[in-house]
Short mmCIF file of C-alpha atoms in Angstrom, two decimals:
data_model
loop_
_atom_site.label_atom_id
_atom_site.label_comp_id
_atom_site.label_asym_id
_atom_site.label_seq_id
_atom_site.Cartn_x
_atom_site.Cartn_y
_atom_site.Cartn_z
CA MET Z 21 98.40 121.23 145.04
CA ARG Z 22 96.83 124.28 143.39
CA VAL Z 23 100.18 125.19 141.81
CA ARG Z 24 100.52 121.67 140.39
CA ILE Z 25 97.01 121.81 138.92
CA ILE Z 26 97.70 125.17 137.30
CA ALA Z 27 100.95 123.83 135.90
CA LEU Z 28 99.18 120.81 134.41
CA VAL Z 29 96.49 123.01 132.86
CA LEU Z 30 99.15 125.26 131.31
CA LEU Z 31 100.96 122.20 129.97
CA VAL Z 32 97.79 120.91 128.32
CA ILE Z 33 97.05 124.34 126.84
CA THR Z 34 100.61 124.61 125.51
CA GLN Z 35 100.47 121.15 123.95
CA THR Z 36 97.12 121.95 122.37
CA LEU Z 37 98.38 125.21 120.89
CA HIS Z 38 101.39 123.45 119.39
CA ALA Z 39 99.53 120.34 118.23
CA VAL Z 40 99.98 119.52 114.55
CA GLU Z 41 96.90 118.33 112.71
CA LYS Z 42 97.66 114.92 111.29
CA PRO Z 43 96.53 114.56 107.68
CA TRP Z 44 95.67 110.90 108.25
CA SER Z 45 93.08 111.95 110.83
CA HIS Z 46 90.89 112.21 107.72
CA GLY Z 47 91.65 108.58 106.86
CA GLY Z 48 94.21 106.99 104.58
CA LEU Z 49 95.18 108.33 101.17
CA LYS Z 50 93.31 107.21 98.08
CA ILE Z 51 92.81 108.26 94.47
CA SER Z 52 89.94 110.66 93.74
CA ASP Z 53 86.97 109.34 91.78
CA ASN Z 54 88.01 111.19 88.62
CA GLY Z 55 91.49 109.66 88.79
CA LEU Z 56 93.23 113.05 88.80
CA TYR Z 57 93.98 113.87 92.43
CA LEU Z 58 94.77 112.48 95.87
CA GLN Z 59 92.34 112.60 98.77
CA HIS Z 60 91.68 111.10 102.18
CA GLU Z 61 89.05 108.47 102.86
CA ASP Z 62 86.60 111.07 104.19
CA GLY Z 63 86.89 113.10 100.97
CA THR Z 64 89.32 115.75 102.24
CA PRO Z 65 91.67 116.86 99.43
CA PHE Z 66 95.35 116.02 99.82
CA PHE Z 67 97.62 118.40 97.93
CA TRP Z 68 101.10 116.84 97.90
CA LEU Z 69 103.69 119.44 98.84
CA GLY Z 70 106.96 117.56 99.06
CA ASP Z 71 110.48 118.43 100.13
CA THR Z 72 113.46 116.49 98.83
CA GLY Z 73 115.40 115.05 101.76
CA TRP Z 74 117.15 112.22 99.93
CA LEU Z 75 119.98 111.57 102.42
CA LEU Z 76 118.05 112.28 105.61
CA PRO Z 77 118.46 108.70 106.99
CA GLN Z 78 122.20 108.69 106.33
CA ARG Z 79 123.33 112.23 107.14
CA LEU Z 80 121.30 113.50 110.13
CA ASP Z 81 121.32 112.43 113.76
CA ARG Z 82 118.19 112.36 115.91
CA ASP Z 83 118.28 116.00 116.99
CA GLU Z 84 119.06 117.24 113.48
CA ALA Z 85 116.28 115.13 111.97
CA GLN Z 86 113.82 116.57 114.48
CA HIS Z 87 114.90 120.13 113.71
CA TYR Z 88 114.66 119.56 109.96
CA LEU Z 89 111.23 117.91 110.11
CA GLU Z 90 109.76 120.52 112.45
CA GLN Z 91 111.04 123.34 110.25
CA THR Z 92 109.76 121.56 107.12
CA ALA Z 93 106.29 121.11 108.59
CA GLY Z 94 106.29 124.77 109.60
CA GLU Z 95 106.75 125.76 105.95
CA GLY Z 96 103.67 123.81 104.90
CA TYR Z 97 105.27 120.64 103.51
CA ASN Z 98 103.40 117.40 104.07
CA VAL Z 99 105.75 114.92 102.33
CA VAL Z 100 109.51 114.36 102.57
CA GLN Z 101 111.11 112.10 99.94
CA ILE Z 102 114.05 110.04 101.23
CA GLN Z 103 116.43 107.35 100.04
CA VAL Z 104 116.00 104.38 102.36
CA LEU Z 105 119.22 102.95 100.92
CA ASN Z 106 121.83 105.02 99.09
CA GLY Z 107 124.35 102.18 99.19
CA VAL Z 108 124.54 98.44 99.83
CA PRO Z 109 125.27 98.69 102.65
CA SER Z 110 124.26 102.20 103.65
CA PHE Z 111 125.70 103.87 106.76
CA ASN Z 112 123.99 106.44 108.95
CA ARG Z 113 125.34 109.28 111.10
CA TYR Z 114 126.03 106.81 113.92
CA GLY Z 115 128.10 104.51 111.73
CA ARG Z 116 125.43 101.80 111.70
CA MET Z 117 125.02 99.80 108.50
CA SER Z 118 121.83 98.76 106.76
CA ASN Z 119 122.90 95.30 105.61
CA PRO Z 120 125.21 93.74 108.23
CA ASP Z 121 124.51 90.27 106.79
CA GLY Z 122 123.84 91.19 103.18
CA TRP Z 123 120.20 90.76 102.18
CA ASN Z 124 119.51 88.54 105.18
CA LEU Z 125 117.67 91.39 106.83
CA ALA Z 126 116.39 89.19 109.64
CA ALA Z 127 119.74 90.01 111.24
CA ALA Z 128 119.55 93.74 110.49
CA SER Z 129 118.28 94.64 113.96
CA LYS Z 130 119.83 93.45 117.22
CA PRO Z 131 118.12 93.59 120.63
CA GLY Z 132 119.14 96.65 122.61
CA GLU Z 133 121.03 98.24 119.69
CA TYR Z 134 120.09 101.52 118.04
CA GLY Z 135 120.91 100.39 114.53
CA TYR Z 136 120.31 101.63 111.01
CA TRP Z 137 116.67 100.60 110.88
CA GLU Z 138 115.90 101.85 114.37
CA HIS Z 139 117.16 105.26 113.30
CA LEU Z 140 114.89 105.13 110.25
CA ASP Z 141 112.02 104.17 112.57
CA HIS Z 142 112.78 107.25 114.67
CA ILE Z 143 112.77 109.51 111.59
CA ILE Z 144 109.40 108.14 110.48
CA ASP Z 145 107.97 108.56 113.98
CA THR Z 146 109.28 112.13 114.19
CA ALA Z 147 107.74 112.90 110.80
CA GLU Z 148 104.44 111.44 112.03
CA ARG Z 149 104.42 113.76 115.04
CA ASN Z 150 104.84 116.67 112.62
CA GLY Z 151 102.10 115.59 110.21
CA ILE Z 152 104.52 114.59 107.44
CA TYR Z 153 104.38 111.59 105.11
CA ILE Z 154 107.67 109.91 104.30
CA GLY Z 155 108.06 109.08 100.59
CA MET Z 156 110.18 105.94 100.82
CA VAL Z 157 112.47 105.47 97.81
CA CYS Z 158 113.34 101.92 98.78
CA ILE Z 159 116.72 101.73 97.02
CA TRP Z 160 118.37 104.18 94.61
CA GLY Z 161 118.18 103.16 90.97
CA GLY Z 162 121.91 103.15 90.31
CA LEU Z 163 122.39 100.41 92.90
CA VAL Z 164 119.89 98.17 91.13
CA LYS Z 165 121.43 98.99 87.76
CA GLY Z 166 124.78 97.95 89.22
CA GLY Z 167 123.44 94.52 90.15
CA LEU Z 168 123.31 95.04 93.92
CA LEU Z 169 119.70 93.84 94.21
CA SER Z 170 118.47 90.77 92.33
CA GLU Z 171 114.89 89.86 91.59
CA ASP Z 172 114.77 87.30 94.41
CA GLN Z 173 116.46 89.70 96.82
CA ALA Z 174 113.94 92.39 95.84
CA LYS Z 175 111.08 90.09 96.87
CA GLU Z 176 112.65 89.51 100.29
CA TYR Z 177 113.54 93.17 100.73
CA GLY Z 178 110.01 94.22 99.79
CA ARG Z 179 108.54 91.87 102.36
CA PHE Z 180 110.94 93.19 105.02
CA LEU Z 181 109.93 96.80 104.32
CA ALA Z 182 106.22 96.04 104.22
CA ASP Z 183 106.29 94.01 107.44
CA ARG Z 184 108.21 96.75 109.23
CA TYR Z 185 106.22 99.78 108.05
CA ARG Z 186 102.77 98.70 106.92
CA ASN Z 187 101.22 99.79 110.22
CA ARG Z 188 102.73 103.27 110.03
CA LYS Z 189 100.19 105.87 108.93
CA ASN Z 190 102.64 108.18 107.17
CA ILE Z 191 104.25 106.00 104.49
CA ILE Z 192 104.13 106.44 100.72
CA TRP Z 193 106.14 103.91 98.69
CA ILE Z 194 108.37 105.14 95.86
CA ILE Z 195 109.85 102.49 93.58
CA GLY Z 196 112.82 103.35 91.35
CA GLY Z 197 115.07 106.29 92.05
CA ASP Z 198 116.36 108.38 89.14
CA ILE Z 199 116.33 105.49 86.69
CA GLN Z 200 114.54 104.45 83.52
CA GLY Z 201 111.94 101.77 84.03
CA ASP Z 202 113.38 99.58 81.28
CA VAL Z 203 116.54 99.05 83.35
CA LYS Z 204 116.09 95.95 85.54
CA THR Z 205 112.32 96.09 85.09
CA GLU Z 206 111.94 92.66 86.62
CA VAL Z 207 113.57 93.88 89.84
CA TRP Z 208 111.26 96.89 90.12
CA ASP Z 209 108.21 94.71 89.49
CA ALA Z 210 109.39 92.19 92.09
CA LEU Z 211 110.06 94.88 94.72
CA ALA Z 212 106.77 96.67 94.12
CA GLY Z 213 104.76 93.47 93.94
CA SER Z 214 106.27 92.13 97.16
CA ILE Z 215 105.50 95.32 99.08
CA LYS Z 216 101.94 95.44 97.75
CA ALA Z 217 101.38 91.77 98.59
CA HIS Z 218 102.05 92.54 102.26
CA ASP Z 219 100.87 96.16 102.47
CA THR Z 220 97.63 97.12 100.76
CA GLU Z 221 97.13 100.32 102.76
CA HIS Z 222 99.75 102.70 101.35
CA LEU Z 223 99.98 104.34 97.94
CA MET Z 224 102.87 103.63 95.58
CA THR Z 225 104.58 105.39 92.65
CA PHE Z 226 107.83 105.24 90.63
CA HIS Z 227 110.54 107.92 90.54
CA PRO Z 228 112.05 107.93 87.01
CA ARG Z 229 115.07 109.34 85.27
CA GLY Z 230 115.19 113.00 84.22
CA ARG Z 231 112.89 114.06 81.40
CA THR Z 232 110.79 110.87 81.67
CA THR Z 233 107.57 109.74 83.36
CA SER Z 234 106.59 106.54 85.15
CA ALA Z 235 103.77 106.12 82.62
CA ARG Z 236 106.31 105.34 79.91
CA TRP Z 237 106.90 101.91 81.43
CA PHE Z 238 104.38 101.22 84.19
CA ALA Z 239 101.05 102.74 83.13
CA ASP Z 240 99.33 99.35 83.21
CA ARG Z 241 100.79 98.12 86.51
CA ASP Z 242 98.33 97.42 89.28
CA TRP Z 243 100.96 98.30 91.88
CA LEU Z 244 101.36 101.87 90.58
CA ASP Z 245 98.70 104.09 92.13
CA PHE Z 246 99.84 107.45 90.73
CA HIS Z 247 102.43 108.68 88.28
CA MET Z 248 105.57 110.68 88.89
CA PHE Z 249 107.86 112.45 86.46
CA GLN Z 250 111.23 114.12 86.76
CA SER Z 251 111.33 117.30 84.71
CA GLY Z 252 115.00 117.56 85.65
CA HIS Z 253 117.58 120.27 85.89
CA ARG Z 254 118.42 121.38 82.33
CA ARG Z 255 117.63 124.73 80.75
CA TYR Z 256 116.28 125.26 77.28
CA GLY Z 257 118.68 123.92 74.64
CA GLN Z 258 120.97 122.21 77.15
CA ARG Z 259 121.26 118.88 75.31
CA MET Z 260 124.72 118.10 76.74
CA GLY Z 261 125.64 115.55 74.07
CA ASN Z 262 122.91 113.01 74.77
CA LYS Z 263 122.43 110.61 71.86
CA ASP Z 264 119.17 109.08 73.07
CA TYR Z 265 117.27 112.19 74.05
CA PRO Z 266 113.67 111.45 75.14
CA ILE Z 267 112.16 114.90 74.43
CA PRO Z 268 112.41 117.44 71.58
CA ASP Z 269 115.22 119.98 71.73
CA GLY Z 270 114.19 123.28 73.25
CA THR Z 271 111.55 121.85 75.62
CA GLU Z 272 113.82 121.06 78.57
CA GLU Z 273 112.11 123.45 80.99
CA ASP Z 274 108.53 122.79 79.88
CA SER Z 275 107.45 120.88 82.97
CA TRP Z 276 103.79 121.18 81.96
CA MET Z 277 104.30 118.91 78.95
CA TYR Z 278 104.91 115.86 81.14
CA VAL Z 279 101.46 116.21 82.68
CA ASP Z 280 99.98 116.44 79.20
CA SER Z 281 101.90 113.33 78.08
CA VAL Z 282 100.72 111.21 81.01
CA ARG Z 283 97.08 111.95 80.18
CA ARG Z 284 97.47 109.87 77.01
CA TYR Z 285 97.90 106.70 79.08
CA LYS Z 286 95.03 104.67 80.48
CA PRO Z 287 93.79 104.17 83.08
CA THR Z 288 93.86 107.80 84.21
CA LYS Z 289 96.00 108.27 87.30
CA PRO Z 290 97.20 111.33 89.25
CA VAL Z 291 100.65 112.69 88.41
CA LEU Z 292 103.19 115.08 89.93
CA ASP Z 293 106.74 116.30 89.39
CA GLY Z 294 108.92 114.39 91.87
CA GLU Z 295 112.15 116.13 90.85
CA PRO Z 296 112.15 119.53 89.14
CA SER Z 297 115.11 121.90 89.01
CA TYR Z 298 116.45 122.38 92.52
CA GLU Z 299 117.07 125.74 94.10
CA ASN Z 300 120.80 126.57 94.25
CA ILE Z 301 121.89 123.80 91.85
CA PRO Z 302 123.80 124.48 88.60
CA GLN Z 303 121.71 124.45 85.45
CA GLY Z 304 122.46 121.08 83.89
CA LEU Z 305 124.03 119.83 87.17
CA HIS Z 306 127.56 119.22 85.94
CA GLY Z 307 129.12 122.64 85.29
CA ALA Z 308 130.66 124.61 88.15
CA ASP Z 309 130.45 127.81 86.10
CA GLU Z 310 126.80 127.41 85.14
CA PRO Z 311 124.22 129.75 86.71
CA LEU Z 312 122.26 128.41 89.65
CA TRP Z 313 118.52 127.85 89.59
CA THR Z 314 116.79 130.45 91.77
CA ASP Z 315 113.56 130.83 93.71
CA ARG Z 316 111.88 132.39 90.68
CA ASP Z 317 112.79 129.32 88.63
CA VAL Z 318 111.43 126.85 91.17
CA ARG Z 319 108.20 128.82 91.37
CA ARG Z 320 107.79 128.54 87.61
CA TYR Z 321 108.35 124.79 87.65
CA ALA Z 322 105.79 124.40 90.42
CA TYR Z 323 103.01 126.57 88.94
CA TRP Z 324 103.49 125.26 85.41
CA SER Z 325 103.18 121.67 86.60
CA VAL Z 326 100.29 122.11 89.02
CA PHE Z 327 98.22 124.36 86.74
CA ALA Z 328 98.71 121.75 84.00
CA GLY Z 329 96.88 119.29 86.26
CA SER Z 330 99.38 117.81 88.71
CA CYS Z 331 98.09 116.57 92.07
CA GLY Z 332 100.93 118.31 93.91
CA HIS Z 333 104.58 119.16 93.61
CA THR Z 334 107.97 118.32 95.13
CA TYR Z 335 110.48 121.09 95.81
CA GLY Z 336 114.22 120.47 96.07
CA HIS Z 337 117.33 122.32 97.22
CA ASN Z 338 120.87 121.29 96.31
CA ASN Z 339 122.24 121.78 99.83
CA ILE Z 340 119.27 120.24 101.63
CA MET Z 341 118.69 117.09 99.59
CA GLN Z 342 122.21 115.90 100.55
CA PHE Z 343 122.41 117.76 103.89
CA VAL Z 344 125.81 119.37 103.41
CA ARG Z 345 127.53 121.07 106.33
CA PRO Z 346 131.06 122.18 107.26
CA GLY Z 347 133.33 119.20 106.77
CA LEU Z 348 130.78 117.45 104.56
CA PRO Z 349 130.68 118.94 101.05
CA GLY Z 350 128.22 117.54 98.55
CA ALA Z 351 127.82 116.66 94.91
CA TYR Z 352 126.89 119.24 92.26
CA PHE Z 353 129.18 121.84 93.85
CA ALA Z 354 127.15 122.23 97.04
CA ASP Z 355 129.33 124.00 99.59
CA GLY Z 356 128.74 122.91 103.18
CA ILE Z 357 130.71 125.86 104.56
CA GLU Z 358 129.18 128.60 102.44
CA LYS Z 359 125.64 127.30 102.91
CA PRO Z 360 125.04 124.35 105.24
CA TRP Z 361 121.65 122.67 105.04
CA TYR Z 362 120.43 124.29 108.25
CA VAL Z 363 120.92 127.70 106.64
CA ALA Z 364 119.52 126.64 103.27
CA VAL Z 365 116.18 125.70 104.85
CA ASN Z 366 115.50 129.44 105.00
CA ASP Z 367 116.14 130.09 101.30
CA PRO Z 368 113.33 131.95 99.56
CA GLY Z 369 112.12 129.29 97.12
CA ARG Z 370 111.66 126.75 99.86
CA ARG Z 371 109.58 129.17 101.91
CA GLN Z 372 107.40 130.18 98.97
CA MET Z 373 105.99 126.79 97.98
CA LYS Z 374 103.28 126.86 100.66
CA TYR Z 375 101.45 129.67 98.86
CA LEU Z 376 100.82 127.34 95.95
CA LYS Z 377 99.28 124.79 98.32
CA TYR Z 378 97.14 127.44 100.01
CA LEU Z 379 95.96 128.69 96.62
CA MET Z 380 94.93 125.26 95.36
CA LEU Z 381 93.02 124.46 98.54
CA ALA Z 382 91.20 127.80 98.63
CA PHE Z 383 88.80 126.64 95.90
CA PRO Z 384 86.67 123.56 95.17
CA TYR Z 385 89.36 121.01 94.52
CA PHE Z 386 88.14 118.03 92.57
CA ASP Z 387 86.43 119.77 89.64
CA ARG Z 388 89.61 121.63 88.70
CA ILE Z 389 90.95 121.00 85.20
CA ALA Z 390 93.77 122.39 83.09
CA ASP Z 391 92.32 124.67 80.43
CA GLN Z 392 94.64 126.56 78.09
CA SER Z 393 91.63 127.86 76.13
CA LEU Z 394 91.32 130.44 78.92
CA VAL Z 395 94.43 132.18 77.58
CA ILE Z 396 94.04 134.44 74.56
CA ASP Z 397 97.13 134.84 72.33
CA ASN Z 398 99.50 132.74 74.41
CA GLY Z 399 103.28 132.85 74.23
CA GLU Z 400 106.02 130.24 74.18
CA LYS Z 401 108.71 129.10 76.63
CA TYR Z 402 108.98 131.64 79.47
CA ASP Z 403 106.18 133.73 77.96
CA ARG Z 404 103.72 130.83 78.11
CA ILE Z 405 100.81 131.56 80.46
CA ILE Z 406 99.47 128.43 82.15
CA ALA Z 407 95.81 128.29 83.20
CA THR Z 408 93.52 126.08 85.24
CA ARG Z 409 89.90 126.41 86.34
CA GLY Z 410 86.95 124.96 88.17
CA LYS Z 411 83.31 125.62 87.37
CA ASP Z 412 83.30 129.04 89.04
CA TYR Z 413 86.93 130.13 89.28
CA ALA Z 414 90.00 130.44 87.05
CA LEU Z 415 93.72 130.83 87.78
CA ALA Z 416 96.46 131.89 85.38
CA TYR Z 417 100.21 132.03 86.07
CA ASN Z 418 102.28 134.59 84.16
CA HIS Z 419 106.04 134.08 84.60
CA THR Z 420 107.40 137.14 82.78
CA GLY Z 421 104.77 139.79 83.51
CA ARG Z 422 103.85 140.19 79.85
CA PRO Z 423 100.44 141.60 78.83
CA MET Z 424 97.76 138.93 79.07
CA SER Z 425 94.10 138.32 78.28
CA ILE Z 426 91.78 135.74 79.86
CA ASP Z 427 88.52 134.40 78.42
CA LEU Z 428 86.07 134.79 81.32
CA SER Z 429 83.25 132.94 79.56
CA ARG Z 430 84.85 129.65 80.57
CA ILE Z 431 83.55 129.97 84.14
CA SER Z 432 80.12 130.73 85.61
CA GLY Z 433 78.75 134.09 86.64
CA ARG Z 434 77.69 137.26 84.85
CA GLU Z 435 80.06 139.24 87.07
CA LYS Z 436 83.47 138.17 88.29
CA ASN Z 437 85.85 139.38 90.97
CA VAL Z 438 89.51 139.58 90.01
CA TRP Z 439 92.64 139.47 92.16
CA THR Z 440 96.34 139.05 91.62
CA MET Z 441 98.57 136.98 93.91
CA ASP Z 442 102.30 137.39 94.29
CA PRO Z 443 103.64 133.80 94.36
CA ALA Z 444 106.72 134.98 96.26
CA ASP Z 445 104.79 136.01 99.38
CA GLY Z 446 101.13 135.08 98.87
CA ARG Z 447 100.03 138.74 98.88
CA LEU Z 448 96.65 139.40 97.29
CA SER Z 449 95.61 142.57 95.45
CA TYR Z 450 91.97 143.07 94.59
CA ILE Z 451 91.62 144.51 91.10
CA GLY Z 452 87.85 144.82 91.01
CA LYS Z 453 84.65 143.45 89.51
CA THR Z 454 84.00 142.96 85.82
CA ALA Z 455 81.13 141.83 83.62
CA ASP Z 456 83.27 141.68 80.48
CA ARG Z 457 83.78 138.40 78.63
CA LYS Z 458 87.49 139.10 78.36
CA PHE Z 459 89.84 140.37 81.04
CA SER Z 460 93.07 142.03 79.91
CA TYR Z 461 95.86 142.85 82.31
CA THR Z 462 99.46 144.09 82.14
CA PRO Z 463 101.46 143.03 85.21
CA GLU Z 464 104.79 144.41 86.34
CA GLN Z 465 107.24 143.40 83.63
CA GLY Z 466 109.80 140.78 84.66
CA LYS Z 467 107.81 139.72 87.71
CA ASP Z 468 105.72 136.55 87.95
CA VAL Z 469 102.10 136.79 89.05
CA VAL Z 470 98.94 134.71 89.43
CA VAL Z 471 95.65 136.17 88.19
CA ILE Z 472 92.59 134.88 90.06
CA VAL Z 473 89.06 135.22 88.67
CA VAL Z 474 86.00 134.09 90.66
CA ASP Z 475 82.26 134.12 90.05
CA ALA Z 476 81.15 137.19 92.06
CA ARG Z 477 78.53 135.09 93.86
CA ARG Z 478 81.29 133.05 95.50
CA ASP Z 479 83.14 134.05 98.67
CA TYR Z 480 86.22 131.82 98.38
CA LEU Z 481 88.16 135.09 98.65
CA THR Z 482 86.97 138.54 99.69
CA PRO Z 483 88.13 141.96 98.46
CA GLU Z 484 89.43 142.74 101.95
CA MET Z 485 91.90 139.85 102.00
CA THR Z 486 95.54 140.87 101.70
CA GLU Z 487 97.10 137.41 101.50
CA ILE Z 488 96.08 133.95 100.38
CA PRO Z 489 94.74 132.21 103.49
CA GLU Z 490 96.01 128.96 104.92
CA THR Z 491 92.87 126.92 104.46
CA SER Z 492 91.43 123.47 104.03
CA GLY Z 493 89.26 124.74 101.20
CA PRO Z 494 85.53 125.33 100.86
CA LYS Z 495 83.53 122.95 103.05
CA GLU Z 496 80.65 122.72 100.59
CA ARG Z 497 79.54 123.99 97.23
CA LYS Z 498 76.69 126.50 97.08
CA ASP Z 499 74.09 126.10 94.38
CA LEU Z 500 74.66 128.66 91.60
CA THR Z 501 70.94 129.32 91.41
CA GLU Z 502 70.73 130.69 94.98
#
């Protein structure tokens, strides 16, 4: 009996040590009062750190999905974006189809059968156990463009999805799917409206075509809670023959400009980059001989977007988003033999994104604004330094390591403490204390860096810290007059 009791105690201790804090323990997601960020009902900030797992429901079996989601949670991600349907019908790893009787989805599940939707249920439940939201792209845009979902069918499909998943805590709805909002707009409105009519608990956004934002078409929609843009996969000057190009030439990599553009639309809503350049994908997507985007590139896309005011960021990897493996090559020259998805999950860019989340949550969250006036004598393109601040702290990201100067008068405090953070590993270096109005610094050339400046009366970081801490952020603000 004593042995059994000890065994039970050890089991409880083990389960407690490995328990994953569920974000929704702080309540459901909502929009912050200033309209810029996401938070939980109890006021806890929610910084969206997404991974792109588009073909997760179709390509992975139960054990693989569990491994992927556990590993993803371990790297700090709290959202995985998936395609619920990548075809009409779609087929999963077990050969089960999504639409056995067309859009009569009442017949989609059969008693005692582990079908397409039961497998999706399992994925959502596994994500829930790991503290991950599933960003549900209901149907890929090209399928709607091709006429495979009508307006009436969208209403029925939306009701089916809402009825099935409205009681799940870890759902975020994503309308669209790499498509312009002026293509089959009536279908997108019908799908979104139907879901919202039957599910008022979960947030909703729209995933648009590359180099566009959801605000371009849906800024005034009641169903759209926050904006999403796709900065895309092209490098500077890579026009690729497009006749109807939505942005000026030479701005293709300027992910920060999409945040700026969304701020012109009212009402104010949060925004994030739902598809930046993916790690290990060819620049421009379609050329086998083009260079591949690297971890340093994906860091730049992330910091540029978030420091410009995004409420989070979604990372992507060419070999992971389509889950290639030996015998299953992918699009965009992803090689399932050279780098299967279960090897790619350890690539550097994917493991570095968590430091951005830790950094943003280390300081008071909701008073943060983008403020380029912090930067003195800024540069262009890769030399552009992007800056953001709260009332008593400032952050500046320098991609190329060029000499930089920061206006310290923009934040409180006669004296300030200054650190640098390496975005590749989260390592902190304390530079010292200054009472100057301007801080000038020359980083290591060719290496990206974050400069952190904090009112010396604040203890968000300490000089002894050697890495940015995994944290939920300051619990309360201290009065500056203390």
